């Protein structure tokens, strides 16, 4: 083992996820800067570090010092202190502010910040508000550094140190030592596997009940992320045995205990997490209650009203559309479904007109901001997101509920209902009066919701509510190859890949994954913006079957960011670079920020001093601390699953046999139907054929249809 010390001159590379860093070190006795590699989670520019490790020669990068451990000491020179403070270490202090502080206090700067921070008022441009920010940030970074070093000493990723401290404060280390499995429950982004790794390093018994309980919750949450509302008992036991390497008897004992204390709910052979159980029962109960309440509308002749609307507007509804409008008026709960070009929007407009004609108050909503915006545009009436309509306010939750603050409408129309998961549907129906007419609109052939449940499909399959399916493709839509191909794919027929010049659907044959990437880059950067006069970032969306791989969304994002965004202002997080102007997507519901999974925005500003990123979501600016950047991802390219409920002027999608596991009919169908004006597939005909031929849909563990058929299941 060898020793090395010196001043950190710069950090060449740092991975937030692993703590792995490449630094340049200035060390006494060495003429050139030394390259040091290793896990150095809390290291900062300007710091003095003492390292233990070995010298190695890398075939690509040359001689390096591979650090196995390190200690950080505060810099002693004026220049070192200035560099240290200006490195982004302290929120509120950037290079300029650091220079001003050091100019006033010199070598005493660190002591002043540590012991007499009020004296910072002596520095020009620093007021009381900035001083409070610096005081808090200085204390926080000390605590975070302790956490990071603690985690690193146990061989664990340290990217979550800031989040741990933000959640637990000064109790962080005590809580981690006492029960690291709490991290998986309390902190988003820290999963069971990370918590388990910490626990094992701390010497926790692999057979302890805390580990078994945490593992069971982890598996059920994983299954819910795959769309399941519950696990069968055998499924849960088998998965737990495989994941935790525990005896069956131990797991059964643990499940029984968790059922007894209410952390799990057992319904015959199904094991639920409580939110999903109560939501499933609640949705079934509320639908039955709404259906059983008579409609308040006594309309003698709906046909006459429809005739009048047709005459006033100089158009005609076809037979199925007219039937849908009449059923909407006579039903209490109805589903309107159909593929693209079948007139769903036209029919919704007709339903709205008839209800307005008889004096009904109508609310319109959709699961996402984009879907709500599109609904507003097509109907000419205000549509809100479901969350906004229900007035979600953290930490209280949804302000709208049937007990004391119900939705004051006669008719509620929800578009893109296939995206609504079981928990959101329950919260929605809890706010609906029994007298209200509920109309769900959606395409049941699209991918199901990202969250747990198969709500729209289950409601239709139950046979307990009125369902109108539009199938006729209207003449104007027949000219669209996008719509033609969507319906062909849905019926298991290979799409038309070649045709007339002025078409809206194109296929570019490319075999090699690198060629596919290069082709998509050229389309996004030059060909499509020049030909269609569109914005390459806002108007073009790359949709990928998968996140990983050369043609996956992650790599496509890196390629397109480099090609489309030359902005110099950036911030690094988790191996990703975020620049001002980048298109990004929110990837979890954050009720505090009022941003939700799937929301797309643009980075408006990056403040390196305050370590803050401001993102513009359709005119609303939302601020993120640098530790919260794992909630967003670049969105030049996204997965098809993430595109649900959205519509884009131009869609480009790679389809290659590399995506074999994800090549499914409903995925290709969803991909094509996201395109408004132009859809371009780049890849191989074989991959497209595999997708068209694969209609195997993984059945989700849900019992909503059963509960709707048999009311005794929720009594």
XYZ file of C-alpha atoms in Angstrom:
715
model
C 0.000 0.000 0.000
C 1.346 3.434 -0.963
C 0.512 6.924 0.262
C -0.079 10.145 -1.645
C -1.234 13.613 -0.631
C -1.901 16.880 -2.378
C -4.411 19.503 -3.473
C -7.362 18.605 -5.708
C -6.940 20.827 -8.766
C -9.941 19.602 -10.707
C -12.478 16.800 -10.888
C -12.404 15.281 -14.375
C -15.233 12.809 -13.836
C -17.687 12.029 -11.076
C -20.518 9.496 -10.995
C -23.238 10.372 -8.487
C -24.552 6.823 -8.515
C -21.340 5.070 -7.550
C -19.169 7.779 -6.010
C -16.445 6.892 -8.532
C -14.270 9.888 -9.409
C -11.320 10.824 -11.580
C -9.397 13.763 -10.109
C -6.261 15.721 -10.932
C -3.979 16.115 -7.926
C -1.161 18.597 -7.365
C 1.357 16.881 -5.112
C 4.695 18.052 -3.722
C 7.590 16.418 -5.525
C 5.658 15.789 -8.760
C 6.055 18.178 -11.696
C 2.831 17.205 -13.487
C -0.681 16.783 -12.154
C -1.386 13.227 -10.985
C -4.451 11.325 -12.167
C -6.215 9.673 -9.215
C -9.154 7.266 -9.636
C -11.396 5.612 -7.062
C -14.453 6.073 -4.840
C -14.128 9.611 -3.503
C -17.713 10.594 -2.951
C -17.206 13.744 -0.919
C -14.091 15.176 -2.580
C -14.062 18.819 -3.709
C -11.763 21.055 -5.732
C -9.253 22.907 -3.520
C -9.334 20.320 -0.741
C -6.181 18.688 0.591
C -6.478 14.909 0.459
C -4.405 12.095 1.935
C -4.760 8.920 -0.134
C -3.931 5.243 0.281
C -3.710 3.040 -2.785
C -1.517 1.712 -5.570
C 0.101 3.018 -8.742
C -1.143 1.340 -11.925
C -0.640 1.865 -15.643
C -3.875 1.984 -17.623
C -3.491 0.900 -21.262
C -5.655 3.818 -22.404
C -5.063 6.580 -19.849
C -1.500 5.902 -18.717
C -0.120 6.051 -15.164
C -2.740 6.493 -12.422
C -2.978 6.303 -8.669
C -5.844 3.961 -7.716
C -7.130 5.153 -4.333
C -8.597 2.603 -1.932
C -9.313 5.200 0.787
C -8.861 8.877 1.445
C -9.102 11.595 4.047
C -9.957 15.178 3.263
C -8.458 18.162 5.030
C -9.427 21.765 4.697
C -7.102 23.901 2.539
C -4.664 26.197 4.341
C -3.615 28.643 1.620
C -5.632 31.631 0.396
C -5.660 30.281 -3.155
C -6.689 26.839 -1.940
C -9.536 28.211 0.173
C -10.828 30.294 -2.733
C -10.791 27.292 -5.058
C -12.406 25.103 -2.392
C -15.291 27.478 -1.687
C -15.828 28.298 -5.370
C -16.108 24.644 -6.412
C -19.893 24.459 -5.861
C -19.448 22.912 -2.419
C -21.652 25.483 -0.675
C -25.052 26.582 -1.930
C -24.890 30.382 -2.141
C -21.155 30.557 -2.866
C -19.872 30.456 -6.428
C -16.425 31.435 -7.792
C -17.201 35.188 -7.709
C -18.588 35.184 -4.153
C -15.715 32.964 -2.968
C -13.199 35.466 -4.316
C -14.913 38.340 -2.456
C -15.064 36.415 0.846
C -11.412 35.361 0.709
C -10.374 38.914 -0.168
C -11.915 40.091 3.132
C -10.917 37.269 5.479
C -7.916 35.614 3.845
C -6.615 32.510 5.674
C -9.270 32.957 8.391
C -12.127 32.373 5.904
C -12.951 28.794 6.917
C -12.896 29.668 10.643
C -15.173 32.656 10.016
C -17.752 30.539 8.132
C -17.550 27.826 10.780
C -17.590 29.939 13.967
C -18.611 33.522 13.106
C -20.756 33.371 9.931
C -22.525 36.626 10.885
C -19.302 38.445 9.972
C -19.931 37.557 6.298
C -22.004 40.753 6.228
C -18.608 42.521 5.980
C -18.286 41.125 2.429
C -19.783 43.421 -0.262
C -22.932 41.945 -1.790
C -23.675 39.469 1.029
C -26.783 40.252 3.078
C -28.561 38.460 5.960
C -30.574 36.196 3.639
C -27.427 34.982 1.839
C -25.660 34.484 5.204
C -28.458 32.199 6.444
C -28.253 30.210 3.212
C -24.465 29.826 3.558
C -24.725 28.833 7.270
C -27.241 26.109 6.504
C -25.362 24.891 3.416
C -22.052 24.722 5.340
C -23.622 22.620 8.098
C -25.478 20.448 5.588
C -22.382 19.673 3.554
C -20.521 18.614 6.711
C -23.321 16.228 7.641
C -23.745 14.969 4.091
C -19.997 14.397 3.867
C -20.142 12.309 7.065
C -22.981 10.248 5.613
C -21.196 9.808 2.304
C -17.977 8.737 3.963
C -19.912 6.353 6.222
C -21.686 4.762 3.259
C -18.460 4.620 1.274
C -16.718 2.882 4.157
C -19.372 0.183 3.848
C -18.849 -0.224 0.115
C -22.196 1.313 -0.836
C -23.190 3.880 -3.476
C -23.134 7.347 -1.971
C -25.302 9.302 -4.381
C -28.134 9.359 -1.877
C -26.235 11.033 0.952
C -27.875 14.412 0.393
C -31.332 12.847 0.253
C -30.741 10.894 3.456
C -29.702 14.059 5.256
C -32.628 15.995 3.782
C -35.025 13.355 5.143
C -33.521 12.636 8.565
C -31.294 15.666 9.290
C -28.776 15.214 12.115
C -30.336 11.851 13.005
C -29.248 10.383 9.665
C -26.355 8.246 10.838
C -28.231 6.969 13.915
C -31.214 5.904 11.785
C -29.033 4.242 9.150
C -27.152 2.307 11.828
C -30.334 1.333 13.700
C -32.436 0.166 10.741
C -31.084 0.776 7.239
C -34.160 -0.908 5.753
C -36.086 2.285 6.598
C -34.266 3.976 3.731
C -36.154 1.881 1.172
C -39.514 2.989 2.631
C -38.744 6.620 3.390
C -36.548 7.844 0.534
C -37.456 7.692 -3.132
C -34.565 6.420 -5.222
C -33.157 4.148 -2.507
C -34.427 0.670 -3.098
C -34.372 -2.468 -1.033
C -31.164 -3.734 -2.635
C -29.213 -0.637 -1.587
C -30.650 -0.741 1.932
C -29.903 -4.475 2.146
C -26.320 -3.901 1.072
C -25.860 -1.334 3.827
C -27.480 -3.658 6.357
C -25.194 -6.572 5.429
C -22.128 -4.347 5.757
C -23.360 -3.196 9.168
C -23.609 -6.799 10.282
C -27.380 -7.325 10.228
C -28.410 -10.998 10.301
C -29.617 -12.058 6.804
C -32.357 -14.070 8.558
C -33.675 -11.168 10.636
C -37.350 -10.220 10.432
C -36.527 -6.625 9.439
C -34.861 -7.912 6.273
C -37.675 -10.322 5.463
C -40.349 -7.632 5.919
C -38.433 -5.126 3.811
C -37.857 -7.740 1.085
C -41.554 -8.646 0.909
C -42.534 -4.969 0.600
C -39.862 -4.515 -2.078
C -41.202 -7.418 -4.154
C -44.809 -6.204 -3.892
C -43.742 -2.705 -4.908
C -41.780 -4.129 -7.849
C -44.868 -6.039 -8.953
C -46.993 -2.893 -8.652
C -44.468 -1.093 -10.889
C -45.165 -3.841 -13.436
C -48.899 -3.094 -13.180
C -49.994 -5.737 -10.648
C -52.372 -4.860 -7.812
C -51.437 -7.958 -5.810
C -49.272 -11.051 -5.739
C -50.577 -14.552 -5.281
C -49.311 -16.148 -2.077
C -47.152 -18.675 -3.943
C -45.824 -15.972 -6.274
C -44.833 -13.781 -3.328
C -43.188 -16.624 -1.421
C -41.276 -17.884 -4.479
C -40.023 -14.387 -5.385
C -38.999 -13.692 -1.791
C -37.138 -17.003 -1.524
C -35.298 -16.236 -4.751
C -34.467 -12.627 -3.812
C -33.558 -13.086 -0.144
C -32.371 -16.706 -0.074
C -34.603 -17.451 2.924
C -36.502 -20.565 3.978
C -40.170 -20.832 2.966
C -41.300 -21.287 6.562
C -39.566 -18.036 7.597
C -41.280 -16.098 4.798
C -44.718 -17.574 5.565
C -44.262 -16.608 9.224
C -43.302 -13.078 8.209
C -46.291 -12.697 5.830
C -48.672 -13.894 8.560
C -47.238 -11.314 10.956
C -47.531 -8.529 8.387
C -51.152 -9.486 7.658
C -51.861 -9.500 11.393
C -50.423 -5.997 11.943
C -52.127 -4.573 8.828
C -49.051 -3.863 6.709
C -50.375 -6.454 4.210
C -53.936 -7.488 3.357
C -54.857 -11.030 2.342
C -57.940 -11.714 0.243
C -58.138 -15.473 -0.293
C -54.947 -16.252 -2.238
C -54.127 -12.625 -3.071
C -51.661 -10.571 -0.999
C -52.069 -6.809 -1.343
C -50.306 -3.710 -0.187
C -53.120 -1.788 1.593
C -53.377 1.174 -0.867
C -54.034 -1.139 -3.825
C -56.542 -3.303 -1.939
C -58.573 -0.347 -0.698
C -58.400 1.312 -4.121
C -59.622 -1.777 -5.961
C -62.509 -2.306 -3.572
C -63.242 1.399 -3.547
C -63.424 1.712 -7.338
C -65.802 -1.269 -7.582
C -67.985 0.092 -4.776
C -68.149 3.619 -6.175
C -69.015 2.449 -9.708
C -71.842 0.319 -8.302
C -73.116 3.243 -6.187
C -73.061 5.622 -9.159
C -74.787 3.127 -11.464
C -77.511 2.378 -8.913
C -78.397 6.064 -8.521
C -81.034 7.133 -11.089
C -80.059 9.725 -13.671
C -81.534 13.156 -12.946
C -82.031 13.860 -16.650
C -85.576 13.421 -17.921
C -85.000 13.932 -21.617
C -87.963 12.879 -23.728
C -86.399 13.165 -27.140
C -82.618 13.184 -27.394
C -82.917 12.578 -31.132
C -84.594 15.958 -31.525
C -81.724 17.714 -29.692
C -79.142 15.894 -31.830
C -81.041 16.841 -35.008
C -81.019 20.481 -33.957
C -77.278 20.421 -33.210
C -76.609 18.837 -36.609
C -78.721 21.469 -38.361
C -77.040 24.355 -36.523
C -73.527 23.084 -37.200
C -74.079 21.669 -40.736
C -72.748 18.171 -40.003
C -74.074 14.647 -39.410
C -73.330 12.050 -36.740
C -73.226 8.477 -37.970
C -75.405 5.802 -36.382
C -72.832 4.622 -33.799
C -71.928 8.165 -32.774
C -75.595 9.072 -32.370
C -76.095 5.933 -30.269
C -73.107 6.877 -28.098
C -74.542 10.351 -27.469
C -77.955 8.923 -26.528
C -76.411 6.322 -24.181
C -74.293 9.013 -22.550
C -77.486 10.893 -21.626
C -79.366 7.820 -20.408
C -76.463 6.060 -18.619
C -74.831 6.866 -15.312
C -71.472 5.316 -16.166
C -70.290 4.803 -19.737
C -67.113 3.895 -21.607
C -66.465 5.317 -25.073
C -63.634 3.500 -26.804
C -62.181 3.262 -30.291
C -58.988 3.576 -32.285
C -57.624 6.599 -34.187
C -59.807 8.082 -36.926
C -63.023 6.567 -35.540
C -64.425 9.900 -34.404
C -63.954 9.732 -30.605
C -63.256 13.462 -30.397
C -66.232 14.310 -32.645
C -68.466 12.109 -30.488
C -67.216 13.720 -27.249
C -68.031 17.118 -28.733
C -71.536 15.844 -29.508
C -72.003 14.515 -25.959
C -70.877 17.866 -24.544
C -73.249 19.813 -26.839
C -76.284 17.707 -25.861
C -75.571 17.972 -22.133
C -75.011 21.722 -22.437
C -78.306 21.939 -24.326
C -80.170 20.458 -21.343
C -78.368 22.666 -18.840
C -75.777 20.271 -17.397
C -72.523 21.426 -15.798
C -69.666 19.459 -17.380
C -66.119 18.873 -16.114
C -63.419 17.645 -18.473
C -60.169 16.043 -17.301
C -57.266 13.833 -18.383
C -54.398 12.079 -16.544
C -51.558 14.256 -17.910
C -51.016 17.916 -18.637
C -50.480 17.244 -22.325
C -53.619 15.143 -22.641
C -55.647 17.809 -20.799
C -54.261 20.520 -23.068
C -55.158 18.515 -26.168
C -58.661 17.901 -24.780
C -59.094 21.653 -24.268
C -57.981 22.331 -27.843
C -60.312 19.756 -29.420
C -63.401 20.613 -27.361
C -62.938 24.367 -27.028
C -63.618 24.025 -23.282
C -61.426 23.970 -20.216
C -59.938 20.595 -19.334
C -57.787 19.991 -16.269
C -55.457 17.248 -15.137
C -57.168 14.876 -12.719
C -54.778 15.937 -9.943
C -55.541 19.614 -10.480
C -59.270 18.986 -10.661
C -59.105 17.076 -7.370
C -57.066 19.972 -5.889
C -54.177 17.925 -4.630
C -52.262 19.755 -1.886
C -49.374 18.082 -0.083
C -49.173 16.852 2.550
C -52.953 16.893 3.094
C -53.739 15.023 -0.129
C -56.769 15.453 -2.379
C -58.996 18.305 -1.230
C -61.984 17.071 -3.238
C -64.034 14.275 -1.701
C -67.673 13.233 -1.573
C -68.000 13.765 2.193
C -67.418 17.492 2.369
C -66.076 18.853 -0.926
C -67.401 16.892 -3.939
C -66.924 17.794 -7.587
C -69.794 20.155 -8.398
C -70.653 18.837 -11.838
C -73.468 16.910 -13.450
C -71.252 15.197 -16.005
C -67.600 14.151 -15.736
C -65.693 13.173 -18.903
C -62.218 11.645 -18.525
C -60.080 11.349 -21.680
C -57.124 8.951 -22.116
C -58.668 6.719 -19.450
C -56.406 3.783 -20.308
C -53.634 5.697 -18.511
C -55.511 5.954 -15.212
C -54.245 3.499 -12.600
C -56.309 1.992 -9.783
C -55.210 4.418 -7.038
C -55.898 7.539 -9.096
C -59.275 6.171 -10.252
C -60.274 5.554 -6.645
C -59.339 9.085 -5.602
C -61.281 10.412 -8.583
C -64.448 8.447 -7.876
C -64.258 9.372 -4.176
C -64.874 12.964 -5.257
C -67.814 12.194 -7.574
C -71.405 12.556 -6.399
C -73.639 9.527 -6.931
C -75.928 11.662 -9.117
C -73.073 12.508 -11.524
C -72.795 10.890 -14.948
C -69.272 9.529 -15.531
C -67.933 8.972 -19.048
C -64.558 7.322 -19.582
C -62.964 7.842 -23.005
C -59.952 5.900 -24.195
C -58.400 3.386 -26.533
C -58.399 0.037 -24.776
C -55.929 -1.382 -27.328
C -53.153 0.944 -26.213
C -50.639 0.052 -23.536
C -52.210 -0.072 -20.075
C -51.413 2.420 -17.311
C -47.850 2.771 -16.053
C -49.185 2.369 -12.498
C -50.945 -0.636 -11.003
C -54.173 -1.960 -12.434
C -55.893 -2.425 -15.762
C -58.786 -0.139 -14.934
C -60.315 0.649 -18.317
C -59.933 -2.933 -19.566
C -61.380 -4.404 -16.358
C -64.377 -2.058 -16.399
C -65.142 -3.036 -19.997
C -64.585 -6.754 -19.341
C -66.907 -6.705 -16.321
C -69.953 -6.096 -18.530
C -71.456 -3.966 -15.769
C -71.313 -0.580 -17.491
C -72.477 0.737 -20.846
C -69.724 0.432 -23.461
C -69.762 1.995 -26.934
C -66.952 0.992 -29.268
C -66.394 3.120 -32.367
C -64.990 1.047 -35.234
C -65.761 2.936 -38.453
C -62.774 4.809 -39.894
C -64.045 8.049 -41.386
C -63.279 9.068 -44.950
C -60.921 11.929 -44.048
C -58.945 9.576 -41.794
C -58.681 6.894 -44.482
C -56.205 9.083 -46.357
C -53.793 8.919 -43.410
C -51.311 6.053 -43.592
C -50.668 6.590 -39.863
C -54.282 5.719 -39.062
C -54.459 2.952 -41.679
C -51.315 1.324 -40.313
C -52.417 1.703 -36.704
C -55.562 -0.288 -37.454
C -53.653 -2.849 -39.528
C -51.210 -3.432 -36.673
C -54.080 -3.701 -34.193
C -55.643 -6.437 -36.345
C -52.323 -8.294 -36.646
C -51.728 -7.218 -40.280
C -48.286 -6.029 -41.392
C -48.287 -2.236 -41.942
C -47.841 -0.542 -45.322
C -44.207 0.548 -45.304
C -43.986 2.015 -48.785
C -46.423 4.117 -50.722
C -47.089 7.471 -52.334
C -44.636 10.310 -51.966
C -46.959 12.628 -50.030
C -47.723 10.182 -47.248
C -47.389 10.588 -43.480
C -45.845 7.202 -42.648
C -42.289 6.218 -43.601
C -40.010 3.255 -43.080
C -36.224 3.575 -43.386
C -34.457 0.236 -43.552
C -31.276 0.071 -41.485
C -29.707 -3.088 -40.085
C -26.796 -1.941 -37.942
C -27.745 -0.291 -34.614
C -25.084 2.421 -35.062
C -26.510 3.190 -38.505
C -29.989 3.479 -36.982
C -28.687 5.971 -34.402
C -26.891 8.029 -37.077
C -29.997 8.015 -39.276
C -32.229 9.246 -36.455
C -29.718 11.966 -35.560
C -29.662 13.191 -39.167
C -33.466 13.182 -39.332
C -33.763 15.193 -36.104
C -30.996 17.682 -36.785
C -31.330 18.405 -40.509
C -33.790 16.606 -42.752
C -37.051 16.949 -40.868
C -36.590 20.529 -39.529
C -35.573 21.700 -43.005
C -38.373 19.897 -44.876
C -41.290 20.394 -42.479
C -40.094 23.696 -40.917
C -40.458 22.344 -37.372
C -38.548 22.827 -34.132
C -36.203 19.827 -33.753
C -36.636 19.703 -29.958
C -40.279 20.639 -29.362
C -41.911 19.131 -32.464
C -39.966 15.885 -32.961
C -40.131 13.038 -30.461
C -38.026 9.882 -30.613
C -39.891 6.910 -29.093
C -37.913 3.786 -28.201
C -39.205 0.336 -27.238
C -36.521 0.144 -24.533
C -34.442 2.370 -22.274
C -31.195 0.450 -22.684
C -29.038 -0.543 -25.646
C -27.459 1.378 -28.516
C -30.867 2.302 -29.917
C -32.444 2.665 -26.472
C -33.722 5.958 -25.080
C -30.723 6.555 -22.776
C -28.127 6.449 -25.575
C -30.374 8.295 -28.052
C -30.692 11.099 -25.483
C -26.932 11.473 -25.212
C -26.558 11.555 -28.987
C -29.393 14.038 -29.588
C -28.408 16.308 -26.700
C -24.909 16.597 -28.147
C -26.294 17.304 -31.626
C -29.148 19.682 -30.741
C -28.019 21.617 -27.668
C -24.746 23.554 -27.782
C -25.469 25.486 -24.572
C -22.418 25.811 -22.317
C -24.259 26.095 -18.960
C -24.692 22.642 -17.463
C -24.851 20.614 -14.270
C -23.830 16.973 -13.804
C -25.848 14.369 -11.950
C -25.743 10.589 -11.919
C -23.516 10.323 -14.961
C -25.832 12.631 -16.955
C -25.262 16.193 -18.062
C -28.187 18.632 -17.974
C -27.929 21.823 -20.015
C -30.036 24.967 -20.232
C -32.541 24.330 -23.028
C -32.623 20.534 -22.600
C -35.941 18.737 -23.013
C -36.564 16.746 -19.833
C -39.265 14.520 -18.367
C -40.475 14.144 -14.786
C -40.305 10.412 -13.936
C -42.199 10.286 -10.632
C -45.204 11.997 -9.118
C -44.012 14.877 -6.959
C -47.062 16.340 -5.313
C -45.046 19.040 -3.537
C -43.941 20.444 -6.885
C -47.222 19.622 -8.643
C -45.305 17.705 -11.291
C -46.239 14.208 -12.361
C -44.764 11.151 -14.029
C -44.583 11.847 -17.773
C -44.638 15.676 -17.660
C -42.237 17.137 -20.249
C -40.517 20.502 -19.880
C -37.419 22.492 -20.865
C -34.585 23.538 -18.560
C -34.903 27.322 -18.278
C -32.031 28.119 -15.925
C -29.171 26.532 -13.981
C -27.855 28.334 -10.884
C -24.547 26.727 -9.941
C -24.144 28.844 -6.815
C -27.457 27.735 -5.370
C -27.217 24.299 -7.021
C -30.666 24.806 -8.512
C -32.232 23.837 -11.830
C -35.380 25.644 -13.025
C -37.595 23.726 -15.452
C -40.385 25.228 -17.534
C -43.390 22.891 -17.677
C -45.813 24.543 -20.128
C -45.267 28.008 -18.668
C -44.964 26.911 -15.036
C -41.403 27.227 -13.632
C -40.506 24.481 -11.136
C -37.231 24.530 -9.182
C -35.144 21.444 -8.375
C -32.290 21.162 -5.925
C -29.334 19.305 -7.445
C -30.067 16.339 -5.134
C -33.522 16.034 -6.735
C -32.287 15.580 -10.293
C -32.911 11.838 -10.152
C -36.578 12.799 -10.572
C -35.951 13.943 -14.134
C -34.397 12.479 -17.261
C -33.523 13.783 -20.697
C -36.501 13.512 -23.036
C -35.197 13.999 -26.567
C -35.939 10.276 -26.645
C -38.360 8.467 -24.318
C -39.819 4.978 -24.130
C -43.137 4.252 -25.819
C -44.597 3.522 -22.364
C -43.726 7.056 -21.246
C -45.425 8.570 -24.318
C -48.950 7.502 -23.395
C -51.496 10.298 -23.438
C -49.259 12.531 -25.533
C -49.319 13.473 -29.186
C -46.374 14.760 -31.215
C -46.160 16.401 -34.621
C -43.442 13.982 -35.710
C -42.559 10.604 -34.176
C -39.377 8.689 -34.997
C -38.985 5.186 -33.601
C -36.129 2.670 -33.874
C -37.367 -0.892 -34.306
C -34.642 -3.502 -34.196
C -34.443 -7.121 -33.094
C -32.217 -5.855 -30.245
C -35.545 -4.860 -28.660
C -36.850 -8.422 -28.984
C -38.210 -8.600 -25.436
C -40.319 -5.462 -25.926
C -41.556 -6.039 -29.455
C -45.293 -6.323 -28.858
C -48.321 -5.419 -30.949
C -49.822 -2.948 -28.473
C -46.436 -1.237 -28.106
C -46.111 -0.703 -31.888
C -49.764 0.374 -32.030
C -49.268 2.896 -29.223
C -46.090 4.182 -30.880
C -47.801 4.817 -34.239
C -50.855 6.471 -32.680
C -48.682 9.060 -30.865
C -47.834 10.678 -34.230
C -50.061 13.546 -35.318
C -48.530 14.471 -38.693
C -45.619 12.145 -39.485
C -44.482 8.737 -38.226
C -41.074 7.306 -39.201
C -39.867 3.826 -38.280
C -36.125 3.176 -38.625
C -34.871 -0.393 -38.451
C -35.712 -3.788 -39.890
C -38.863 -5.302 -41.320
C -38.179 -8.384 -39.213
C -38.461 -6.358 -35.988
C -41.737 -4.796 -37.161
C -43.057 -8.255 -38.094
C -42.148 -9.654 -34.662
C -44.059 -6.815 -32.992
C -47.125 -7.265 -35.207
C -47.171 -11.008 -34.571
C -46.698 -10.805 -30.811
C -50.090 -10.252 -29.226
C -49.185 -11.908 -25.935
C -50.182 -9.427 -23.284
C -48.919 -10.121 -19.786
C -52.037 -10.433 -17.657
C -51.920 -8.158 -14.661
C -52.937 -9.351 -11.224
C -56.175 -7.426 -10.755
C -59.631 -8.329 -9.496
C -61.600 -5.221 -10.413
C -63.662 -6.979 -13.093
C -64.458 -9.813 -10.669
C -65.450 -7.364 -7.915
C -67.722 -5.467 -10.311
C -69.424 -8.706 -11.355
C -69.794 -9.913 -7.775
C -70.624 -7.142 -5.271
C -70.129 -9.581 -2.374
C -66.351 -9.216 -2.927
C -66.400 -5.691 -1.560
C -69.248 -5.715 0.913
